[in-house]
């Protein structure tokens, strides 16, 4: 799912929409379209594939008009030359709809409206929606009323916008689950499902609430709730700097974002940590100290990398606050019967704050009486707005599809949360708090040193880029880092890579190890921890086992150990920190390795195939 855009004002809408679509590209898509109108004309263009194809179509056949809508979205992998989720030409040309998300009841709508909607299984969801809106206008209803009636019929999470030739200068947008923002300008307004698309145009935004419909003209914005009653919505000022959303000389957004990690970490900790005492203050948490003392256990929910960061943070929270933590996949939890109540604190982790599975889990936890906290990179997101409180990461916009700086910023936010919880529950003594604070303050410079490994990672990538089998091993907090490292390689370089808990290797994956397999082993140790030393020794022994099977070991370590030199083909040496923060350093060379391998293999780095930034739940 990429998103939808709208514009209405006095400028030409086409270039504004195309530019906003470019800013949405990072979310992944395989088709685009736009519809633009003026008092005299109404144009629809769409294209399969990359945005440049739509730009070419518009160059060949220009569109003129001061209001319009656009989309970038996924079609089925076998996309034909049509663009199903775009403005639908099969409907009367006088009306166009763009859709973001996946309504759940389209098949049902196709059959229920079999007279008005031809039951054509190939027609796209946007086609169906267009005809649905058209059918609701047959009694002469204005566009907003037709959209409102249509919205009532649509199930699942989506957002859509419509324009009509006979109502020039008006864009109607409906929010059904997904985020919709309206950027305010001077006698012009911008609509987007992602703040980054219009951040360069406006920083004063109205966020629609679920079920809202907005009528947007150059003169103003009128919002109605799902009943059609007028409502007023707050205007938020977005603090992100639009320049942060540019590549600033880096070849790809992803590498820029990897290199932004020291800053993102610093800013996530900024203002929350008393450097002298180590006390942590989380102003927006929305859960009082008294409530935190009362909590029975914690639930942490996320998808993809956010799930990996939840699993890493489980150890931080259990060690610093001595509270039991359950970690759940969003896509599992939402279809389960969770044992939660008001004594359970639910943390929903989501970089985007829009992943539908995670949104559904948040609502479910809330309905069961659990206190909910969002860990998000976007304060304007659905998850941030729906949860009772939040811990917002300060990673800035993450435009590459793969999460890097948002992952490490989540870990920092959760480390702060673990400290805070330990402090209010009396489990983290002042001396330990101070030590944790010192470790955290030192972290950005350690990550900076890890970034200096980029040339070694590039060299290593040249040796391994031809590989087709990778196994990543890690123990303790480094098990989820092994998963995350493997995931980066899968997503970006399209190589089969598996992450595995070190001790599990002998229970299956060992059977795959041979001379063709690269085994990335995380072998770090915190000398101050008995268990960490024990884990390290186990890992060293395991490296011997891999080498005995001719597996090619790439060792990521903070040690200078002859035993590693003996058995590893390659050693990546990283700076040391406390065991709880070490994952934030360890992941850096794994991100860089995946980046360089993918670049050498010639893959699309910022928009890898089959990866949307916000993934629609199945
Ligand atoms: C991995 C990646 C995805 C996301 C996942 C959840 O690099 O980006 O796996 O982590 O789709 O997204 P959020 O955190 O936005 O809910």
Coordinates of C-alpha atoms and ligand atoms in Angstrom, one line a residue:
X1 CA 0.0 0.0 0.0
X2 CA 1.6 3.3 -1.0
X3 CA -1.1 5.9 -0.6
X4 CA -3.4 8.6 -2.0
X5 CA -3.0 12.3 -2.6
X6 CA -5.4 15.2 -3.2
X7 CA -5.0 18.8 -4.1
X8 CA -7.3 21.8 -4.5
X9 CA -6.2 25.4 -4.9
X10 CA -5.2 27.8 -7.7
X11 CA -2.1 26.1 -8.9
X12 CA -1.9 23.3 -11.5
X13 CA -2.8 20.1 -9.6
X14 CA -1.0 17.6 -11.9
X15 CA 2.7 18.5 -11.0
X16 CA 1.7 18.8 -7.3
X17 CA 0.1 15.4 -7.3
X18 CA 3.0 13.8 -9.2
X19 CA 5.5 15.3 -6.8
X20 CA 3.6 14.1 -3.8
X21 CA 3.4 10.6 -5.3
X22 CA 7.2 10.6 -5.7
X23 CA 7.4 11.2 -2.0
X24 CA 5.2 8.2 -1.4
X25 CA 7.3 5.9 -3.6
X26 CA 9.3 4.6 -0.6
X27 CA 6.2 2.8 0.6
X28 CA 6.3 0.4 -2.4
X29 CA 3.7 0.2 -5.2
X30 CA 3.4 -1.1 -8.7
X31 CA 0.8 1.2 -10.3
X32 CA -0.1 4.8 -10.2
X33 CA -2.8 7.1 -11.5
X34 CA -4.2 10.6 -11.2
X35 CA -7.4 12.5 -12.1
X36 CA -7.4 16.3 -12.5
X37 CA -10.2 18.6 -13.2
X38 CA -10.9 22.2 -14.1
X39 CA -14.1 24.1 -14.9
X40 CA -13.7 23.0 -18.5
X41 CA -12.1 19.6 -18.5
X42 CA -11.6 16.3 -16.6
X43 CA -8.5 14.1 -17.2
X44 CA -7.7 10.6 -16.0
X45 CA -4.2 9.1 -16.5
X46 CA -2.9 5.9 -15.1
X47 CA 0.1 3.6 -15.6
X48 CA 1.4 0.3 -14.5
X49 CA 4.9 0.1 -12.9
X50 CA 7.0 2.9 -11.7
X51 CA 5.9 6.5 -11.3
X52 CA 8.0 7.6 -14.3
X53 CA 5.5 5.8 -16.5
X54 CA 2.7 8.0 -15.2
X55 CA 5.0 11.1 -15.6
X56 CA 5.6 10.0 -19.2
X57 CA 1.9 9.5 -19.8
X58 CA 1.2 13.0 -18.5
X59 CA 4.0 14.5 -20.6
X60 CA 2.6 12.9 -23.7
X61 CA -1.0 13.9 -22.9
X62 CA -0.9 16.9 -20.4
X63 CA -3.6 17.4 -17.8
X64 CA -4.8 20.8 -16.8
X65 CA -6.8 21.7 -13.8
X66 CA -6.6 23.0 -10.3
X67 CA -8.1 20.2 -8.3
X68 CA -7.3 16.5 -8.4
X69 CA -6.4 13.2 -6.8
X70 CA -3.7 10.6 -7.3
X71 CA -2.6 7.2 -6.1
X72 CA 0.3 4.8 -6.0
X73 CA -0.6 1.3 -5.0
X74 CA 0.0 -2.4 -5.3
X75 CA -1.8 -4.6 -7.8
X76 CA -1.5 -8.3 -8.0
X77 CA 2.0 -9.4 -8.9
X78 CA 1.0 -10.3 -12.4
X79 CA -0.2 -6.7 -13.0
X80 CA -1.4 -6.1 -16.5
X81 CA -1.1 -2.7 -18.2
X82 CA -4.1 -1.5 -16.4
X83 CA -3.9 0.0 -13.0
X84 CA -6.8 -1.4 -11.0
X85 CA -6.5 0.7 -7.9
X86 CA -6.5 4.0 -9.7
X87 CA -9.1 6.3 -11.1
X88 CA -11.4 3.9 -12.9
X89 CA -12.0 4.7 -16.6
X90 CA -14.7 2.1 -16.9
X91 CA -16.9 4.3 -14.8
X92 CA -18.4 7.4 -16.3
X93 CA -15.4 9.7 -16.8
X94 CA -17.1 12.4 -14.9
X95 CA -16.2 10.8 -11.6
X96 CA -12.9 9.4 -10.3
X97 CA -12.0 7.6 -7.1
X98 CA -8.6 6.7 -5.7
X99 CA -8.3 4.1 -3.0
X100 CA -5.6 3.1 -0.5
X101 CA -5.9 -0.1 1.5
X102 CA -7.9 -3.3 1.0
X103 CA -11.6 -3.2 1.8
X104 CA -12.6 -6.6 3.0
X105 CA -16.1 -6.9 1.4
X106 CA -15.5 -6.1 -2.2
X107 CA -16.6 -9.5 -3.5
X108 CA -19.8 -9.0 -1.5
X109 CA -20.3 -5.5 -2.9
X110 CA -19.8 -6.8 -6.4
X111 CA -22.6 -9.3 -6.0
X112 CA -24.9 -7.1 -3.9
X113 CA -24.8 -4.4 -6.5
X114 CA -24.9 -6.7 -9.4
X115 CA -27.2 -4.4 -11.3
X116 CA -25.2 -1.3 -10.8
X117 CA -21.8 -3.0 -10.6
X118 CA -21.1 -5.5 -13.3
X119 CA -20.0 -8.7 -11.5
X120 CA -16.6 -8.6 -13.2
X121 CA -14.1 -10.4 -11.1
X122 CA -11.3 -8.6 -12.8
X123 CA -12.6 -5.2 -12.0
X124 CA -10.5 -3.6 -9.3
X125 CA -11.6 -2.4 -5.9
X126 CA -11.3 1.2 -7.0
X127 CA -13.6 0.4 -10.0
X128 CA -16.2 -1.1 -7.6
X129 CA -16.0 1.9 -5.3
X130 CA -16.3 4.3 -8.2
X131 CA -19.5 2.6 -9.4
X132 CA -20.8 2.5 -5.9
X133 CA -20.3 6.3 -5.5
X134 CA -21.9 6.8 -8.9
X135 CA -24.9 4.7 -7.9
X136 CA -25.3 6.8 -4.7
X137 CA -25.5 10.0 -6.8
X138 CA -28.3 8.8 -9.0
X139 CA -30.8 10.7 -6.9
X140 CA -28.8 13.9 -7.4
X141 CA -27.0 13.7 -4.1
X142 CA -23.9 15.9 -3.8
X143 CA -20.6 14.1 -4.0
X144 CA -20.0 14.2 -0.2
X145 CA -23.3 12.5 0.5
X146 CA -22.7 9.8 -2.1
X147 CA -19.2 9.2 -0.6
X148 CA -20.7 9.0 2.9
X149 CA -23.3 6.5 1.8
X150 CA -20.6 4.5 -0.1
X151 CA -18.3 4.6 3.0
X152 CA -21.1 3.0 5.1
X153 CA -21.0 0.0 2.8
X154 CA -17.3 -0.6 2.8
X155 CA -15.6 -2.9 5.4
X156 CA -12.0 -3.2 6.5
X157 CA -9.3 -0.6 6.5
X158 CA -9.0 1.9 3.7
X159 CA -9.1 5.5 2.7
X160 CA -10.4 6.9 -0.5
X161 CA -10.9 10.2 -2.3
X162 CA -13.3 11.3 -5.1
X163 CA -13.7 14.2 -7.5
X164 CA -16.6 14.8 -9.9
X165 CA -16.6 16.8 -13.1
X166 CA -19.9 18.4 -12.3
X167 CA -18.7 19.6 -8.9
X168 CA -15.4 21.4 -9.8
X169 CA -13.0 22.6 -7.2
X170 CA -14.0 20.0 -4.7
X171 CA -12.3 16.9 -3.3
X172 CA -14.1 14.6 -1.0
X173 CA -12.0 12.2 1.2
X174 CA -13.1 9.4 3.5
X175 CA -11.2 7.8 6.3
X176 CA -12.0 4.2 7.1
X177 CA -9.2 2.9 9.4
X178 CA -6.2 4.3 7.6
X179 CA -4.7 7.6 8.4
X180 CA -5.8 10.7 6.3
X181 CA -4.2 14.1 6.7
X182 CA -5.3 17.4 5.2
X183 CA -2.5 20.0 4.9
X184 CA -3.6 23.5 5.2
X185 CA -2.2 26.2 2.9
X186 CA -3.2 29.7 1.7
X187 CA -6.3 29.2 -0.4
X188 CA -5.1 25.7 -1.2
X189 CA -5.2 22.4 0.6
X190 CA -3.5 19.0 0.3
X191 CA -4.7 15.6 1.1
X192 CA -2.4 12.6 1.9
X193 CA -2.4 9.3 3.7
X194 CA 1.2 9.9 4.7
X195 CA 2.5 13.1 6.2
X196 CA 5.8 12.8 4.2
X197 CA 4.0 13.3 0.9
X198 CA 2.9 16.8 1.7
X199 CA 5.3 17.9 4.4
X200 CA 7.1 20.3 1.9
X201 CA 3.8 22.0 1.2
X202 CA 2.2 22.4 4.6
X203 CA 3.1 21.6 8.2
X204 CA -0.3 22.5 9.7
X205 CA -2.4 19.4 9.4
X206 CA -5.9 18.1 10.2
X207 CA -5.9 14.4 11.0
X208 CA -9.3 12.9 10.2
X209 CA -10.8 10.6 12.7
X210 CA -12.0 7.1 11.8
X211 CA -15.3 7.3 9.9
X212 CA -14.8 11.1 9.0
X213 CA -15.5 12.5 5.6
X214 CA -14.0 15.8 4.6
X215 CA -15.1 18.2 1.8
X216 CA -12.0 20.1 0.7
X217 CA -12.1 23.2 -1.5
X218 CA -9.7 26.0 -2.0
X219 CA -11.7 28.1 0.5
X220 CA -11.8 25.6 3.4
X221 CA -12.2 22.2 4.9
X222 CA -15.5 20.9 6.1
X223 CA -15.4 17.7 8.2
X224 CA -18.4 15.4 8.9
X225 CA -18.5 12.3 11.1
X226 CA -19.8 9.0 9.9
X227 CA -23.4 10.2 10.6
X228 CA -22.9 13.2 8.3
X229 CA -22.9 15.6 11.2
X230 CA -20.4 18.5 11.1
X231 CA -17.5 18.1 13.5
X232 CA -14.4 20.2 14.2
X233 CA -11.0 18.6 14.2
X234 CA -7.8 20.0 15.7
X235 CA -5.0 21.4 13.6
X236 CA -1.7 19.9 14.5
X237 CA 1.7 21.4 13.7
X238 CA 4.2 18.9 12.4
X239 CA 7.6 19.4 13.7
X240 CA 9.6 17.4 11.2
X241 CA 12.0 19.3 9.1
X242 CA 11.1 18.7 5.4
X243 CA 14.8 18.6 4.6
X244 CA 15.1 15.4 6.6
X245 CA 13.0 13.8 3.9
X246 CA 15.7 14.5 1.2
X247 CA 18.6 12.2 0.3
X248 CA 21.3 14.9 1.1
X249 CA 23.9 13.4 -1.2
X250 CA 23.6 9.8 -0.2
X251 CA 23.0 7.3 -3.0
X252 CA 20.0 5.8 -1.3
X253 CA 17.6 6.8 1.5
X254 CA 18.5 3.5 3.2
X255 CA 22.2 4.3 3.6
X256 CA 21.4 7.8 4.6
X257 CA 19.1 6.5 7.3
X258 CA 21.7 3.9 8.5
X259 CA 24.1 6.8 8.9
X260 CA 21.5 8.9 10.7
X261 CA 21.3 6.4 13.6
X262 CA 23.6 8.3 16.0
X263 CA 21.4 11.4 15.7
X264 CA 18.2 9.4 15.9
X265 CA 19.4 7.7 19.1
X266 CA 20.6 11.0 20.6
X267 CA 17.2 12.7 19.8
X268 CA 15.2 9.8 21.1
X269 CA 16.9 10.0 24.5
X270 CA 17.0 13.8 24.5
X271 CA 14.9 15.4 27.3
X272 CA 13.9 12.1 28.7
X273 CA 17.0 11.2 30.6
X274 CA 18.5 13.1 33.6
X275 CA 22.2 12.7 32.8
X276 CA 23.2 13.1 36.5
X277 CA 20.7 10.9 38.3
X278 CA 19.7 8.5 35.4
X279 CA 16.1 9.3 36.1
X280 CA 13.8 8.8 33.1
X281 CA 10.8 10.9 32.5
X282 CA 8.3 9.9 29.8
X283 CA 5.8 12.8 29.6
X284 CA 3.5 11.3 27.0
X285 CA 3.3 7.8 28.4
X286 CA -0.3 8.2 29.5
X287 CA 0.1 5.7 32.3
X288 CA 0.8 7.0 35.8
X289 CA 3.5 5.7 38.1
X290 CA 0.9 4.3 40.3
X291 CA -0.6 2.3 37.4
X292 CA 2.8 1.1 36.4
X293 CA 3.4 -0.2 39.9
X294 CA 0.1 -2.1 39.7
X295 CA 0.8 -3.9 36.4
X296 CA 0.7 -7.7 36.3
X297 CA 2.5 -8.2 33.1
X298 CA 3.3 -6.6 29.7
X299 CA 2.2 -7.4 26.2
X300 CA 4.4 -6.2 23.4
X301 CA 2.9 -6.4 19.9
X302 CA 4.5 -5.6 16.5
X303 CA 5.1 -6.9 13.0
X304 CA 8.3 -7.5 11.1
X305 CA 11.2 -5.5 12.5
X306 CA 9.0 -4.0 15.1
X307 CA 8.4 -7.5 16.4
X308 CA 12.1 -8.1 16.5
X309 CA 12.6 -4.9 18.5
X310 CA 9.9 -6.1 20.9
X311 CA 11.7 -9.4 21.4
X312 CA 14.9 -7.6 22.1
X313 CA 13.3 -5.2 24.5
X314 CA 11.7 -8.0 26.4
X315 CA 15.1 -8.8 27.9
X316 CA 15.7 -5.1 28.7
X317 CA 12.4 -4.8 30.5
X318 CA 12.6 -8.1 32.4
X319 CA 16.1 -7.3 33.5
X320 CA 15.7 -3.7 34.6
X321 CA 12.1 -3.7 35.8
X322 CA 11.6 -7.4 36.7
X323 CA 8.2 -7.6 35.0
X324 CA 7.1 -10.5 32.8
X325 CA 6.8 -9.6 29.1
X326 CA 4.9 -11.5 26.4
X327 CA 5.8 -10.7 22.8
X328 CA 3.2 -11.3 20.1
X329 CA 3.0 -10.9 16.3
X330 CA 0.3 -8.4 15.3
X331 CA -1.1 -10.9 12.7
X332 CA -1.5 -13.6 15.4
X333 CA -2.7 -11.6 18.4
X334 CA -5.5 -9.9 16.5
X335 CA -7.1 -13.3 15.7
X336 CA -6.6 -14.8 19.2
X337 CA -8.4 -14.7 22.5
X338 CA -5.9 -12.9 24.5
X339 CA -5.8 -13.2 28.3
X340 CA -5.6 -9.5 29.1
X341 CA -7.3 -7.1 31.4
X342 CA -6.7 -3.8 33.1
X343 CA -3.7 -5.2 34.9
X344 CA -1.9 -5.8 31.6
X345 CA 0.0 -3.0 29.9
X346 CA 0.0 -3.4 26.1
X347 CA 2.8 -1.8 24.1
X348 CA 2.1 -1.6 20.4
X349 CA 5.3 -1.1 18.4
X350 CA 5.0 0.3 14.9
X351 CA 7.4 2.6 13.0
X352 CA 4.6 3.9 10.8
X353 CA 1.8 3.6 13.3
X354 CA -0.4 2.4 10.5
X355 CA 0.2 -1.3 10.0
X356 CA -3.4 -2.6 10.0
X357 CA -2.6 -5.8 12.1
X358 CA -1.0 -3.6 14.8
X359 CA -3.9 -1.1 14.6
X360 CA -6.4 -4.0 15.1
X361 CA -4.4 -5.4 18.1
X362 CA -4.4 -2.0 19.7
X363 CA -8.1 -1.8 19.4
X364 CA -8.6 -5.3 20.7
X365 CA -6.3 -4.7 23.7
X366 CA -8.1 -1.5 24.4
X367 CA -11.5 -3.2 24.2
X368 CA -10.3 -5.8 26.8
X369 CA -9.5 -3.0 29.3
X370 CA -5.7 -3.2 28.9
X371 CA -3.8 0.1 29.2
X372 CA -2.2 0.8 25.8
X373 CA 0.9 2.6 24.8
X374 CA 2.1 3.3 21.3
X375 CA 5.8 3.1 20.4
X376 CA 5.8 4.9 17.1
X377 CA 7.8 7.2 14.9
X378 CA 4.8 9.2 13.9
X379 CA 2.8 11.1 16.4
X380 CA 0.2 11.8 13.7
X381 CA -0.4 8.1 13.0
X382 CA -3.5 6.0 13.7
X383 CA -1.7 4.0 16.4
X384 CA -0.3 7.1 18.1
X385 CA -3.8 8.7 18.1
X386 CA -5.6 5.6 19.3
X387 CA -3.4 4.5 22.1
X388 CA -3.8 5.9 25.6
X389 CA -0.3 7.2 25.6
X390 CA 3.0 7.0 23.7
X391 CA 6.7 6.9 23.5
X392 CA 7.6 8.5 20.3
X393 CA 10.9 7.7 18.6
X394 CA 12.6 10.7 17.1
X395 CA 14.1 9.0 14.1
X396 CA 12.7 11.5 11.6
X397 CA 11.0 10.4 8.4
X398 CA 12.2 6.9 7.3
X399 CA 11.8 6.9 3.5
X400 CA 13.6 3.6 2.6
X401 CA 11.1 0.8 2.8
X402 CA 13.3 -1.2 5.2
X403 CA 13.5 0.0 8.7
X404 CA 16.9 0.8 10.1
X405 CA 17.0 4.0 12.2
X406 CA 13.4 3.4 13.3
X407 CA 14.4 0.0 14.6
X408 CA 17.4 1.2 16.6
X409 CA 15.3 4.2 17.9
X410 CA 12.6 1.9 19.0
X411 CA 15.2 -0.1 21.0
X412 CA 16.4 3.2 22.6
X413 CA 12.8 4.2 23.5
X414 CA 12.2 0.8 25.0
X415 CA 15.4 0.9 27.0
X416 CA 14.3 4.2 28.4
X417 CA 10.9 2.7 29.2
X418 CA 12.6 -0.3 30.9
X419 CA 14.6 2.1 33.0
X420 CA 11.5 4.1 33.9
X421 CA 9.5 1.1 34.8
X422 CA 12.3 -0.2 36.9
X423 CA 12.6 3.1 38.7
X424 CA 8.9 3.5 39.5
X425 CA 8.6 -0.1 40.6
X426 CA 11.7 0.3 42.8
X427 CA 13.7 -2.4 40.9
X428 CA 16.4 -0.2 39.5
X429 CA 18.6 1.2 42.3
X430 CA 20.1 4.7 41.8
X431 CA 23.6 3.4 41.1
X432 CA 22.4 1.1 38.4
X433 CA 20.2 3.9 36.9
X434 CA 23.3 6.1 36.7
X435 CA 25.2 3.3 35.0
X436 CA 22.4 2.7 32.5
X437 CA 22.3 6.5 31.7
X438 CA 26.1 6.6 31.2
X439 CA 25.9 3.6 28.8
X440 CA 23.0 5.2 26.9
X441 CA 24.8 8.5 26.6
X442 CA 27.9 6.8 25.2
X443 CA 25.9 4.8 22.7
X444 CA 25.7 7.3 19.7
X445 CA 29.5 7.5 19.5
X446 CA 29.7 3.7 19.5
X447 CA 27.2 3.5 16.7
X448 CA 29.3 6.1 14.9
X449 CA 32.3 3.9 15.2
X450 CA 30.3 0.9 14.0
X451 CA 29.4 3.0 10.9
X452 CA 33.0 3.2 10.1
X453 CA 32.8 -0.5 9.2
X454 CA 31.0 0.4 6.0
X455 CA 34.1 -0.2 3.8
X456 CA 34.8 -3.5 5.5
X457 CA 31.2 -4.5 5.0
X458 CA 31.4 -3.5 1.4
X459 CA 34.5 -5.6 0.9
X460 CA 32.8 -8.5 2.7
X461 CA 29.7 -8.1 0.6
X462 CA 31.9 -8.6 -2.5
X463 CA 32.9 -12.0 -1.1
X464 CA 29.5 -13.2 -0.2
X465 CA 27.2 -11.5 -2.7
X466 CA 27.0 -14.6 -4.9
X467 CA 25.9 -16.7 -1.9
X468 CA 22.4 -18.3 -1.8
X469 CA 22.2 -19.7 1.7
X470 CA 22.7 -17.6 4.9
X471 CA 22.1 -18.6 8.5
X472 CA 22.3 -16.0 11.2
X473 CA 22.9 -17.1 14.8
X474 CA 22.6 -15.2 18.0
X475 CA 21.9 -15.9 21.7
X476 CA 20.0 -14.0 24.3
X477 CA 19.3 -10.4 23.1
X478 CA 21.1 -11.3 20.0
X479 CA 18.7 -13.9 18.9
X480 CA 16.2 -11.2 17.6
X481 CA 19.2 -9.3 16.1
X482 CA 20.0 -12.5 14.2
X483 CA 16.4 -12.5 13.0
X484 CA 16.6 -8.9 12.0
X485 CA 19.9 -9.3 10.2
X486 CA 18.5 -12.2 8.2
X487 CA 15.3 -10.3 7.5
X488 CA 17.3 -7.4 6.0
X489 CA 19.1 -9.7 3.7
X490 CA 15.9 -11.4 2.6
X491 CA 14.0 -8.2 2.0
X492 CA 16.7 -6.3 0.3
X493 CA 19.0 -8.8 -1.5
X494 CA 16.3 -11.5 -2.0
X495 CA 18.6 -14.2 -0.6
X496 CA 17.3 -17.1 1.4
X497 CA 18.4 -16.2 5.0
X498 CA 17.3 -17.7 8.2
X499 CA 17.7 -16.3 11.7
X500 CA 18.0 -18.8 14.5
X501 CA 18.7 -18.9 18.3
X502 CA 22.2 -20.1 18.7
X503 CA 21.3 -23.2 20.8
X504 CA 18.6 -24.2 18.3
X505 CA 21.1 -24.7 15.5
X506 CA 21.7 -28.3 16.6
X507 CA 17.9 -29.0 16.5
X508 CA 17.6 -28.7 12.8
X509 CA 19.4 -26.0 10.8
X510 CA 22.7 -27.7 11.4
X511 CA 21.6 -30.2 8.7
X512 CA 21.8 -27.4 6.1
X513 CA 25.4 -26.4 6.9
X514 CA 27.9 -27.1 4.2
X515 CA 30.6 -25.3 2.2
X516 CA 27.9 -23.2 0.4
X517 CA 26.5 -21.8 3.5
X518 CA 27.5 -18.5 5.0
X519 CA 26.8 -18.5 8.8
X520 CA 26.8 -15.1 10.4
X521 CA 27.4 -15.6 14.1
X522 CA 27.0 -12.9 16.6
X523 CA 29.6 -13.5 19.3
X524 CA 29.7 -10.6 21.7
X525 CA 30.2 -10.7 25.4
X526 CA 29.6 -8.4 28.4
X527 CA 32.4 -9.4 30.8
X528 CA 30.4 -8.1 33.7
X529 CA 27.6 -10.6 33.3
X530 CA 28.1 -14.3 34.2
X531 CA 25.4 -15.4 31.8
X532 CA 26.7 -13.3 29.0
X533 CA 30.1 -15.0 29.4
X534 CA 28.5 -18.4 29.4
X535 CA 26.6 -17.5 26.2
X536 CA 29.8 -16.4 24.6
X537 CA 31.6 -19.6 25.4
X538 CA 28.7 -21.6 24.0
X539 CA 28.9 -19.4 20.8
X540 CA 32.6 -19.9 20.4
X541 CA 32.1 -23.7 20.6
X542 CA 29.3 -23.5 18.1
X543 CA 31.5 -21.6 15.6
X544 CA 33.8 -24.7 15.8
X545 CA 30.9 -26.9 15.0
X546 CA 30.0 -24.8 11.9
X547 CA 33.6 -24.8 10.7
X548 CA 33.8 -28.5 11.1
X549 CA 30.9 -28.8 8.6
X550 CA 32.8 -26.4 6.2
X551 CA 30.3 -23.7 6.9
X552 CA 31.7 -20.2 6.1
X553 CA 31.6 -18.3 9.4
X554 CA 31.2 -14.5 9.4
X555 CA 31.7 -13.5 13.0
X556 CA 30.4 -10.2 14.5
X557 CA 32.2 -9.8 17.7
X558 CA 33.5 -7.3 20.3
X559 CA 36.4 -9.7 21.2
X560 CA 39.9 -10.3 20.1
X561 CA 40.0 -14.0 20.5
X562 CA 42.3 -16.5 18.8
X563 CA 39.6 -19.2 18.9
X564 CA 37.4 -17.0 16.6
X565 CA 40.4 -16.3 14.3
X566 CA 40.9 -20.0 14.0
X567 CA 37.5 -20.8 12.7
X568 CA 35.9 -17.7 11.2
X569 CA 36.4 -16.8 7.5
X570 CA 35.7 -13.2 8.3
X571 CA 35.6 -11.2 11.5
X572 CA 33.7 -7.9 11.9
X573 CA 34.9 -6.2 15.1
X574 CA 32.4 -3.9 16.7
X575 CA 32.7 -1.6 19.8
X576 CA 31.6 -2.9 23.2
X577 CA 28.8 -1.6 25.4
X578 CA 26.6 -3.1 28.1
X579 CA 24.8 -6.3 27.1
X580 CA 21.4 -4.6 27.0
X581 CA 22.6 -2.0 24.5
X582 CA 25.0 -4.1 22.5
X583 CA 22.2 -5.1 20.0
X584 CA 22.0 -1.5 18.9
X585 CA 25.6 -1.6 17.9
X586 CA 25.6 -5.1 16.5
X587 CA 22.8 -4.5 14.0
X588 CA 24.7 -1.7 12.3
X589 CA 27.2 -4.0 10.3
X590 CA 24.3 -6.4 9.5
X591 CA 22.4 -3.5 8.0
X592 CA 25.4 -2.4 6.0
X593 CA 26.2 -5.9 4.8
X594 CA 22.6 -6.4 3.5
X595 CA 22.8 -2.9 1.9
X596 CA 26.1 -3.6 0.1
X597 CA 25.1 -7.1 -1.0
X598 CA 21.8 -5.8 -2.5
X599 CA 23.6 -2.9 -4.2
X600 CA 26.2 -5.4 -5.7
X601 CA 23.4 -7.6 -6.9
X602 CA 21.7 -4.6 -8.5
X603 CA 18.5 -4.6 -6.6
X604 CA 16.2 -1.7 -5.9
X605 CA 17.4 -0.5 -2.5
X606 CA 14.8 2.0 -1.4
X607 CA 11.8 0.2 -2.8
X608 CA 12.6 -3.5 -2.8
X609 CA 10.1 -5.7 -4.5
X610 CA 7.1 -7.0 -2.5
X611 CA 7.7 -4.7 0.5
X612 CA 5.3 -2.0 1.3
X613 CA 6.2 0.3 4.1
X614 CA 2.9 -0.2 5.8
X615 CA 1.7 -3.7 5.2
X616 CA -2.0 -4.5 4.8
X617 CA -3.1 -7.2 7.2
X618 CA -4.2 -10.5 5.8
Ligands
LIG1 C1 11.4 -4.5 7.7 C2 10.2 -3.6 7.7 C3 8.9 -4.3 7.9 C4 8.2 -3.5 9.0 C5 6.8 -4.1 9.3 C6 6.1 -3.4 10.4 O1 12.5 -3.8 7.3 O2 10.3 -2.5 7.4 O3 9.1 -5.6 8.3 O4 9.0 -3.6 10.2 O5 6.1 -4.0 8.1 O6 6.0 -2.0 10.1 P1 5.6 -0.9 11.2 O7 6.8 -0.9 12.2 O8 5.5 0.3 10.5 O9 4.4 -1.4 11.9

